[in-house]
Coordinates of C-alpha atoms and ligand atoms in Angstrom, one line a residue:
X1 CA 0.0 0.0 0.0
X2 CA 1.5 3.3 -0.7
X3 CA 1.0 6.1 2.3
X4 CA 0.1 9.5 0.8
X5 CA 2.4 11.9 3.0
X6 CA 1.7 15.1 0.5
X7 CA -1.6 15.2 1.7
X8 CA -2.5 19.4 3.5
X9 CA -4.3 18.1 6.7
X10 CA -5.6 21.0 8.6
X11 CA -4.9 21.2 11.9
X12 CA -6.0 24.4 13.5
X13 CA -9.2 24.7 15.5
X14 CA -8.0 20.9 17.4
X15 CA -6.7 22.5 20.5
X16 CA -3.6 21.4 18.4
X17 CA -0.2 22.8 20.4
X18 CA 1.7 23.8 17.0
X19 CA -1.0 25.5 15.2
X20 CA -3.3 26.6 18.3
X21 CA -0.6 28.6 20.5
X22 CA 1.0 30.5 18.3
X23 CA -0.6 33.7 19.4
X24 CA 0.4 32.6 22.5
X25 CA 4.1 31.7 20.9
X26 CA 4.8 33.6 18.0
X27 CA 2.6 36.8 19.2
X28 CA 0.9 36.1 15.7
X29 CA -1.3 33.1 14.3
X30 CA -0.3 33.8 10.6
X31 CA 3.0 31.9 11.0
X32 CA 3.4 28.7 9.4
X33 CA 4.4 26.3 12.0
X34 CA 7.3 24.5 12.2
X35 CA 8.4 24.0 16.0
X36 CA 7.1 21.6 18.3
X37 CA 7.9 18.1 17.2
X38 CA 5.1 16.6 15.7
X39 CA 4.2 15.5 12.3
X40 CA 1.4 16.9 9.9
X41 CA 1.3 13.6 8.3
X42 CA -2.0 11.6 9.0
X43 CA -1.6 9.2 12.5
X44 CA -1.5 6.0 10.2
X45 CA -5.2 4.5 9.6
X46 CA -3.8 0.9 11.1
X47 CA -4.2 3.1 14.2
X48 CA -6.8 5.1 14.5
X49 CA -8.7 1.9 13.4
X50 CA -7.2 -0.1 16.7
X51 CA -8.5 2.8 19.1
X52 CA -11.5 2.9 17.5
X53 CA -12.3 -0.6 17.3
X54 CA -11.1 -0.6 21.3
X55 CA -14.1 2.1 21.7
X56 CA -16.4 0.4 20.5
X57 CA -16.6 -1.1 23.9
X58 CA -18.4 1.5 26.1
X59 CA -16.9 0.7 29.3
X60 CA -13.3 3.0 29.3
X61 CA -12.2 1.4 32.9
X62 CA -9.0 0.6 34.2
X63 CA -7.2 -1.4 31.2
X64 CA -4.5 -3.6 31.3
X65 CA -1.9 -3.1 27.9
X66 CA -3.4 -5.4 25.6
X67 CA -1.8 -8.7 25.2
X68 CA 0.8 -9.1 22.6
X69 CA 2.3 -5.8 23.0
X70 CA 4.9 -6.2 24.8
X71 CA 5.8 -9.1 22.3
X72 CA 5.4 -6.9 19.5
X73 CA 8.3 -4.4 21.3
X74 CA 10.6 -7.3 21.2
X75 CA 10.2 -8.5 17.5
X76 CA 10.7 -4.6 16.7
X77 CA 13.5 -4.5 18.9
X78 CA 15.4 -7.3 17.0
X79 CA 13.9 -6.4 13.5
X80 CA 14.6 -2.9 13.7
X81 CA 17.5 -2.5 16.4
X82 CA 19.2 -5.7 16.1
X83 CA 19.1 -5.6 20.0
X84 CA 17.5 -9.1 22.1
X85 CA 15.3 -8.0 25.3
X86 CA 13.2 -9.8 27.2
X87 CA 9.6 -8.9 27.6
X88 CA 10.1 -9.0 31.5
X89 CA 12.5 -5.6 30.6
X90 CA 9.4 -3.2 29.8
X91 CA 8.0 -1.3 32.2
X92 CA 5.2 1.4 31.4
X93 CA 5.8 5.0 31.3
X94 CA 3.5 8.1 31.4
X95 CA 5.3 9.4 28.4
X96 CA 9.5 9.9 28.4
X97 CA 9.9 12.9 29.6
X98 CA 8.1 12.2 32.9
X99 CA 9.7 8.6 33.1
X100 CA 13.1 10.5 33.0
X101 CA 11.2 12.6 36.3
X102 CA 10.6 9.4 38.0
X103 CA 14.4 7.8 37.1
X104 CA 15.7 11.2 38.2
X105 CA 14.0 10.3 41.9
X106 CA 14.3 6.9 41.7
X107 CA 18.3 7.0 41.6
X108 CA 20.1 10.6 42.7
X109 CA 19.2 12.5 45.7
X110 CA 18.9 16.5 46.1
X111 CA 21.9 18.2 45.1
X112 CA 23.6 15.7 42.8
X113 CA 24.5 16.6 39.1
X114 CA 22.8 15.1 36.5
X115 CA 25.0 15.8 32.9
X116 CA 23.5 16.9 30.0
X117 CA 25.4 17.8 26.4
X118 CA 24.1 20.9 25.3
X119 CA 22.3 22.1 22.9
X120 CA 19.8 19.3 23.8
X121 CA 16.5 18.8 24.3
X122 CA 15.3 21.2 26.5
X123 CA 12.8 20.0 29.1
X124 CA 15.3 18.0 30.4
X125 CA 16.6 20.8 31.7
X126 CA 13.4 21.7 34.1
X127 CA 13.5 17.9 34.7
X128 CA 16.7 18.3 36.5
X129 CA 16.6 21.6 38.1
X130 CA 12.7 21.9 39.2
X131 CA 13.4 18.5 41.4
X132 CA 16.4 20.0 43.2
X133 CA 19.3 18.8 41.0
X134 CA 21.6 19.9 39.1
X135 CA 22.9 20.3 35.5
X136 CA 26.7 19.3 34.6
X137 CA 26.7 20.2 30.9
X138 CA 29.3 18.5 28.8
X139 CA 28.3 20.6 25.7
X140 CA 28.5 19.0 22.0
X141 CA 31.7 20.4 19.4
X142 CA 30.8 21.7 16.1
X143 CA 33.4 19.2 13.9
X144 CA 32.4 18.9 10.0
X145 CA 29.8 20.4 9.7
X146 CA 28.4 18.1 12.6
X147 CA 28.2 17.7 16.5
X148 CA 30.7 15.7 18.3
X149 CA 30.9 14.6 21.9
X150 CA 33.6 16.4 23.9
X151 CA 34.5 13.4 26.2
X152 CA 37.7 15.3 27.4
X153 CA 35.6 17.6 28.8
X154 CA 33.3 15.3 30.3
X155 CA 36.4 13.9 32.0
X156 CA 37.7 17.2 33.3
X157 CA 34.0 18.1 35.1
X158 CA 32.6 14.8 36.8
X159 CA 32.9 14.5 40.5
X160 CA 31.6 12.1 43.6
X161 CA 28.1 13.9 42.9
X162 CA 27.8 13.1 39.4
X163 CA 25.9 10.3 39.1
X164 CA 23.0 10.3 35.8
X165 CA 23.3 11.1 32.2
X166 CA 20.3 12.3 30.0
X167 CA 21.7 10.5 26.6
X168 CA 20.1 11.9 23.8
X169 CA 20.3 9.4 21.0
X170 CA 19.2 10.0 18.0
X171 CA 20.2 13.3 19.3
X172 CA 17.6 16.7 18.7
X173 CA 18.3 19.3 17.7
X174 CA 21.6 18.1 16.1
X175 CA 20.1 15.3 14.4
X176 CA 23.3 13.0 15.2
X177 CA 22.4 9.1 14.8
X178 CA 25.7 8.4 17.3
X179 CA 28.2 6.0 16.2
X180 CA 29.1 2.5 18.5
X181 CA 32.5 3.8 19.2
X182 CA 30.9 7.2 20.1
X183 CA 28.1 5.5 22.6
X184 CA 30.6 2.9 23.8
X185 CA 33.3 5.3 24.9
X186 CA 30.9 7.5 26.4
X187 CA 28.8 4.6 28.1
X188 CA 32.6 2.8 29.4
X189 CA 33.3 6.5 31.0
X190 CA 29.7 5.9 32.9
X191 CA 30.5 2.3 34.2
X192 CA 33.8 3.8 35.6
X193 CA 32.4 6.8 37.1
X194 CA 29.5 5.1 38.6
X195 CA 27.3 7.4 36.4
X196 CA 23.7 5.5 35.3
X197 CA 23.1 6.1 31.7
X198 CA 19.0 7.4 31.4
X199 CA 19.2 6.8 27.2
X200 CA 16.2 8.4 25.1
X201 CA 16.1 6.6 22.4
X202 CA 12.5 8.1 21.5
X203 CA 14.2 9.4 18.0
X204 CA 15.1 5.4 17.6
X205 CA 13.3 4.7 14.2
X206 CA 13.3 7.8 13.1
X207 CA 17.0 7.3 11.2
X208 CA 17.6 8.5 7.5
X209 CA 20.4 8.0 4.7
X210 CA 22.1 4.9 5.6
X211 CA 22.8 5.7 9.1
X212 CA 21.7 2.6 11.8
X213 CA 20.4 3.5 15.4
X214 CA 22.4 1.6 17.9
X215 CA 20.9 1.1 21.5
X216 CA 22.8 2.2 24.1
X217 CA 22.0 -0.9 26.2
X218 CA 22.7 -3.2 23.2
X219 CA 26.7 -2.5 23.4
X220 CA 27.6 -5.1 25.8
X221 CA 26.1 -6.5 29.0
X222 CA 28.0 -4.3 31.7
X223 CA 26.3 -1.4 29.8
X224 CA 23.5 -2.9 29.1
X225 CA 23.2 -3.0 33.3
X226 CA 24.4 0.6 33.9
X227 CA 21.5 1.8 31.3
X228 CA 17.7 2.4 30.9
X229 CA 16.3 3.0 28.3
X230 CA 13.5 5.2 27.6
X231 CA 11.1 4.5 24.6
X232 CA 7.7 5.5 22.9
X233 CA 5.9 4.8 19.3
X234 CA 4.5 8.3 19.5
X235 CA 7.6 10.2 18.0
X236 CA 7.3 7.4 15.2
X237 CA 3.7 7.3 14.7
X238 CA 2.7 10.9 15.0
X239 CA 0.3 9.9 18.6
X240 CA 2.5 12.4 21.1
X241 CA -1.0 13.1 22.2
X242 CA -2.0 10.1 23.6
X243 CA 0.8 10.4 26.5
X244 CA 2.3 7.1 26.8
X245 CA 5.6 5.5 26.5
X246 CA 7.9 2.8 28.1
X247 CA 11.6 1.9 29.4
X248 CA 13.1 -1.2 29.1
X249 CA 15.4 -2.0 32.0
X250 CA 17.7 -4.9 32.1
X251 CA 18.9 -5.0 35.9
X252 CA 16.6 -6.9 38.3
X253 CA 17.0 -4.2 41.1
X254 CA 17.1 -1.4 38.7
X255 CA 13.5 -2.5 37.8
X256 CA 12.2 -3.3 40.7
X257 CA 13.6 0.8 42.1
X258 CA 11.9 2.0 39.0
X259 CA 8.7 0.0 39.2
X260 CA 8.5 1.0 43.0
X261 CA 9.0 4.9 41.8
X262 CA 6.6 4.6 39.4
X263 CA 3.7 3.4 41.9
X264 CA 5.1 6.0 44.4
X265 CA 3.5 8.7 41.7
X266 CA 0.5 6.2 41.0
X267 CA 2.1 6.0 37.4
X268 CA 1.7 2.4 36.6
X269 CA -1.3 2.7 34.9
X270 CA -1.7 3.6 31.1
X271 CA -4.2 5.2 29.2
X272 CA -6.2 2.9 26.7
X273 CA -5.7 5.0 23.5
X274 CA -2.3 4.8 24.0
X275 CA -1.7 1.7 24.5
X276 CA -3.7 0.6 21.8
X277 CA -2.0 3.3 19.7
X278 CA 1.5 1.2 20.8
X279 CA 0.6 -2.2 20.1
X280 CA -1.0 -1.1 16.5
X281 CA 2.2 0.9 16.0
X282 CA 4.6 -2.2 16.3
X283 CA 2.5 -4.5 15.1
X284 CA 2.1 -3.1 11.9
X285 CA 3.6 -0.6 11.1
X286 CA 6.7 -1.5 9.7
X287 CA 5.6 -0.9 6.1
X288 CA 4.1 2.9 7.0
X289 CA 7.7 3.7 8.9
X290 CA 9.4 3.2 5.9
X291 CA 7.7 5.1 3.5
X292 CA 7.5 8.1 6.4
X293 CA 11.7 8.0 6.3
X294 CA 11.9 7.3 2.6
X295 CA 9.4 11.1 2.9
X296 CA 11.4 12.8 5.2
X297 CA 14.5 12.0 3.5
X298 CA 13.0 13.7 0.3
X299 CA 12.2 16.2 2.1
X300 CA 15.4 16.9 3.9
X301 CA 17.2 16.7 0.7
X302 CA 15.0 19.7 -0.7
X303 CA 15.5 21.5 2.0
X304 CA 19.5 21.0 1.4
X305 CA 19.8 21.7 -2.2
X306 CA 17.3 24.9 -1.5
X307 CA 19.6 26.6 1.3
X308 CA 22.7 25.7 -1.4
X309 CA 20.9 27.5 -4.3
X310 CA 19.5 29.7 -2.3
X311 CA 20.7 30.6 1.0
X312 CA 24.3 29.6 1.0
X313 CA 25.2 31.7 4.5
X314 CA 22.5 29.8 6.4
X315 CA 24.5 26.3 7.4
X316 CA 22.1 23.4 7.9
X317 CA 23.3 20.2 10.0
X318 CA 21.6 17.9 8.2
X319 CA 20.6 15.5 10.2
X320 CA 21.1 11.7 10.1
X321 CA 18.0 11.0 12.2
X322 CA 14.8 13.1 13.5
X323 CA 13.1 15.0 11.1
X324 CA 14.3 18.1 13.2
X325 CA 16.6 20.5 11.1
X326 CA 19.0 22.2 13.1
X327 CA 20.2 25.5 11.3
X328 CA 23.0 28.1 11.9
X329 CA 22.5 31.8 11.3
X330 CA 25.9 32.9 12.5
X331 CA 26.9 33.9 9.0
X332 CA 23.7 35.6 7.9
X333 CA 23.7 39.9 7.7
X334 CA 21.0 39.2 10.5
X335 CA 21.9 40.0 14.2
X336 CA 21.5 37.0 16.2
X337 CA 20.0 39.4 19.1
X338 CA 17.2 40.0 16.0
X339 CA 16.9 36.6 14.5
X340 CA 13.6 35.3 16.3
X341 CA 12.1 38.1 16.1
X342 CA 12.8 38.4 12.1
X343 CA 12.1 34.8 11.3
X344 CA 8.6 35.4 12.9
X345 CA 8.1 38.8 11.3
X346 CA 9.9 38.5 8.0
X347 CA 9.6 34.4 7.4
X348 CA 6.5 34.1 9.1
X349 CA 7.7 31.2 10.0
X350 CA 7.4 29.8 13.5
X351 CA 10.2 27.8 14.8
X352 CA 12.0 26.7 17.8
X353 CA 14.4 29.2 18.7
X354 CA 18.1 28.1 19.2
X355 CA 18.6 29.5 22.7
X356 CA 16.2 27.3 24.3
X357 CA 18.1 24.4 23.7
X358 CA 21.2 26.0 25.6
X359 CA 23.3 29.3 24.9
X360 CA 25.0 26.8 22.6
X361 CA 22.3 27.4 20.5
X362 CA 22.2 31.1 19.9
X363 CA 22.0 32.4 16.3
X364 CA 20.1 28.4 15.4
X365 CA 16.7 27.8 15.0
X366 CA 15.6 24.5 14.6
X367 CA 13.2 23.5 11.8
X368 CA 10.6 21.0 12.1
X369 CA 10.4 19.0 8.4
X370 CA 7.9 16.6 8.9
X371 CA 5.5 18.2 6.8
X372 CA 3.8 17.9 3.3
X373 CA 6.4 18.9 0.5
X374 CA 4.9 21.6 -0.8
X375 CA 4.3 23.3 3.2
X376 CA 8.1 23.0 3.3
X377 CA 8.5 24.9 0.1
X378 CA 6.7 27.2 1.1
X379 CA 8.3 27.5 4.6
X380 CA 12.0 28.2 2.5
X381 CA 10.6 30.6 0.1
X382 CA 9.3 32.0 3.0
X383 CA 13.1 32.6 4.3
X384 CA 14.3 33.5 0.5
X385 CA 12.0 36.5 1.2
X386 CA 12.8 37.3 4.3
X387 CA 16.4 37.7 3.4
X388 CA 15.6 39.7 0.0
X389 CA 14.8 42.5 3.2
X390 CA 17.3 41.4 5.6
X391 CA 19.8 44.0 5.2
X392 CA 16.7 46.8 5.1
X393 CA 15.7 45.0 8.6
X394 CA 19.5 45.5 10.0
X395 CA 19.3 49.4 9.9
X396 CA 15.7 49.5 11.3
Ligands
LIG401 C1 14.5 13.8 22.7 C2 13.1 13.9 23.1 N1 12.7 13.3 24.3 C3 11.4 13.3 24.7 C4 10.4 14.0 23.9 C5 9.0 14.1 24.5 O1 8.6 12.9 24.8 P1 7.2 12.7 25.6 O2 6.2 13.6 24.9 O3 6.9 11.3 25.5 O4 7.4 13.2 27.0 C6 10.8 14.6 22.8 C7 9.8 15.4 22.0 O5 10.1 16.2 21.1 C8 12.1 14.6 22.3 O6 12.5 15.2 21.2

């Protein structure tokens, strides 16, 4: 079956975050937007037919996962990662970000550091900070064109009271898919240091041109029990909505700590959409996934040939995974003190400002592709204009 991903959905008027706040965000709604990461691509019918089918039943009351899914995470696992878990390993989560709350509780105490490699993902930030730890960054080097761990660094900053890493791998913004030696020499620095490795892997399948995702805990047993790994099908799938992930933990005790976390916060149970939404995902939707990365591929690839033609001075990471597009103003006439304000203004375009993702990111935006062709075009001729009156904007 071929998936039509060219297809204009319309989204506004669904209490949808991206389109509905960006008064709120942007201080206008006439910017197209292309910030918080989800998809404008159709949740995939396989589904939306699943939930459906589930509410059919009118009773919505406290709901066990339904049977098979956990199997259906393993054969993806294998098929997909090449990595072997055991079904025992998962453990619900109310989505990753709050999983990483609960880890954060479960295993440091007030006052110890928590490292993070900046620019990253920002919430973990707040995930850190609001429950009384604190951040140790180890920020990412710039090296070709693309970010690089700074393990030196790392090296040089970690003490008694470092003891958690927030991985990010596939890694947003920078859309790095990080290499075995890469997560190996990083994860071997952990197990020495006594440093437990939280690994979102949520970007896992979402991996273009060639480049292969490797789980963290897949490198070798000692790792494997010094990591947890936190997962969802919603990045994936498009179903961020529905609030539901899971994190597949190796170690006996670290399990049984997590589980025990989890029920502190009353967190075990899921929400039936959602796990509906999971089982369907890995069940069947190998066939979709592909056709989604062979899309966003395309997609990315227009977007590089357009900045070459056509905006040489803005430098684009292209990303190896994620459908996030990580883009570097530095060289532009524009003033990075200016350059929200212009992309909003002169672009209309609404994206995720560098600077939230650390200072690291100042003079970057970050550029959500997973859209319909023809939205994207838009989006960069959009830009093309916007810098027809950049040097007009300057002097104002
Ligand atoms: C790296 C990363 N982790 C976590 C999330 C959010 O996950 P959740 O909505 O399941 O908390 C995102 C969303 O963009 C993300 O990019």
């Amino acid at each position: 079956m071929k998936y039509n991903f060219d297809e204009i959905i319309d989204r506004q008027k669904t209490d949808s975050i991206k389109y509905d706040l960006r008064k709120l965000i942007f201080g206008r709604e006439d910017v197209l937007p292309m910030w918080v990461a989800d998809m404008d691509f159709k949740t995939p019918d396989f589904i939306i037919e699943s939930i459906t089918s589930r509410l059919n039943h009118p009773v919505l009351g406290y709901t066990l996962e339904p049977s098979g899914m956990n199997d259906v995470i393993v054969e993806w696992m294998k098929v997909r990662h090449g990595w072997d878990i055991r079904k025992e390993w998962i453990v619900a989560g109310p989505a990753v970000v709050p999983s990483m709350a609960i880890l954060v509780h479960a295993f440091t105490d007030p006052g110890d550091d928590i490292i993070v490699q900046k620019p990253v993902y920002f919430p973990f930030f707040r995930t850190i900070t609001n429950h009384g730890r604190n951040i140790l960054n180890n920020p990412l080097k710039a090296k070709n064109g693309r970010y690089v761990m700074d393990l030196d660094d790392l090296l040089e900053k970690i003490t008694p009271r470092t003891r958690m890493i927030f991985l990010c791998s596939p890694h947003n913004p920078g859309g790095r898919v990080w290499t075995e030696n890469e997560l190996k020499s990083l994860a071997d620095i952990c197990l020495k240091n006594n440093i437990l490795i939280v690994s979102d892997e949520i970007h896992a399948d979402l991996v273009l041109f060639g480049n292969k995702h490797i789980p963290t805990a897949s490198l070798n047993e000692e790792i494997a029990k010094n990591t947890i790994t936190c997962m969802s099908s919603s990045k994936t799938f498009n179903t961020a909505g529905l609030a539901t992930a899971y994190v597949i933990v190796s170690d006996l005790k670290k399990r049984r700590i997590y589980k025990d976390k989890l029920n502190d916060f009353h967190l075990n149970i899921g929400n039936i959409a959602g796990l509906y939404a999971q089982e369907a995902a890995y069940r069947n939707g190998a066939e979709w996934l592909d056709q989604l990365l062979n899309y966003i591929e395309g997609n990315i690839n227009c977007l590089e040939d357009y900045m070459q033609k056509n905006l040489p001075e803005i430098k684009i990471m292209k990303p190896e995974g994620t459908y996030l597009v990580w883009m570097d103003f530095r060289d532009t006439k524009i003033n990075p003190k200016k350059l929200k304000k212009f992309i909003i203004d002169e672009a209309q375009l609404g994206l995720s400002d560098g600077e939230l993702f650390g200072e690291e990111g100042y003079g970057f935006q970050r550029l959500n592709a997973a859209c319909p062709r023809s939205i994207l075009k838009k989006a960069l001729e959009g830009l093309s204009r916007a810098f027809l009156n950049a040097k007009k904007y300057e002097e104002k």
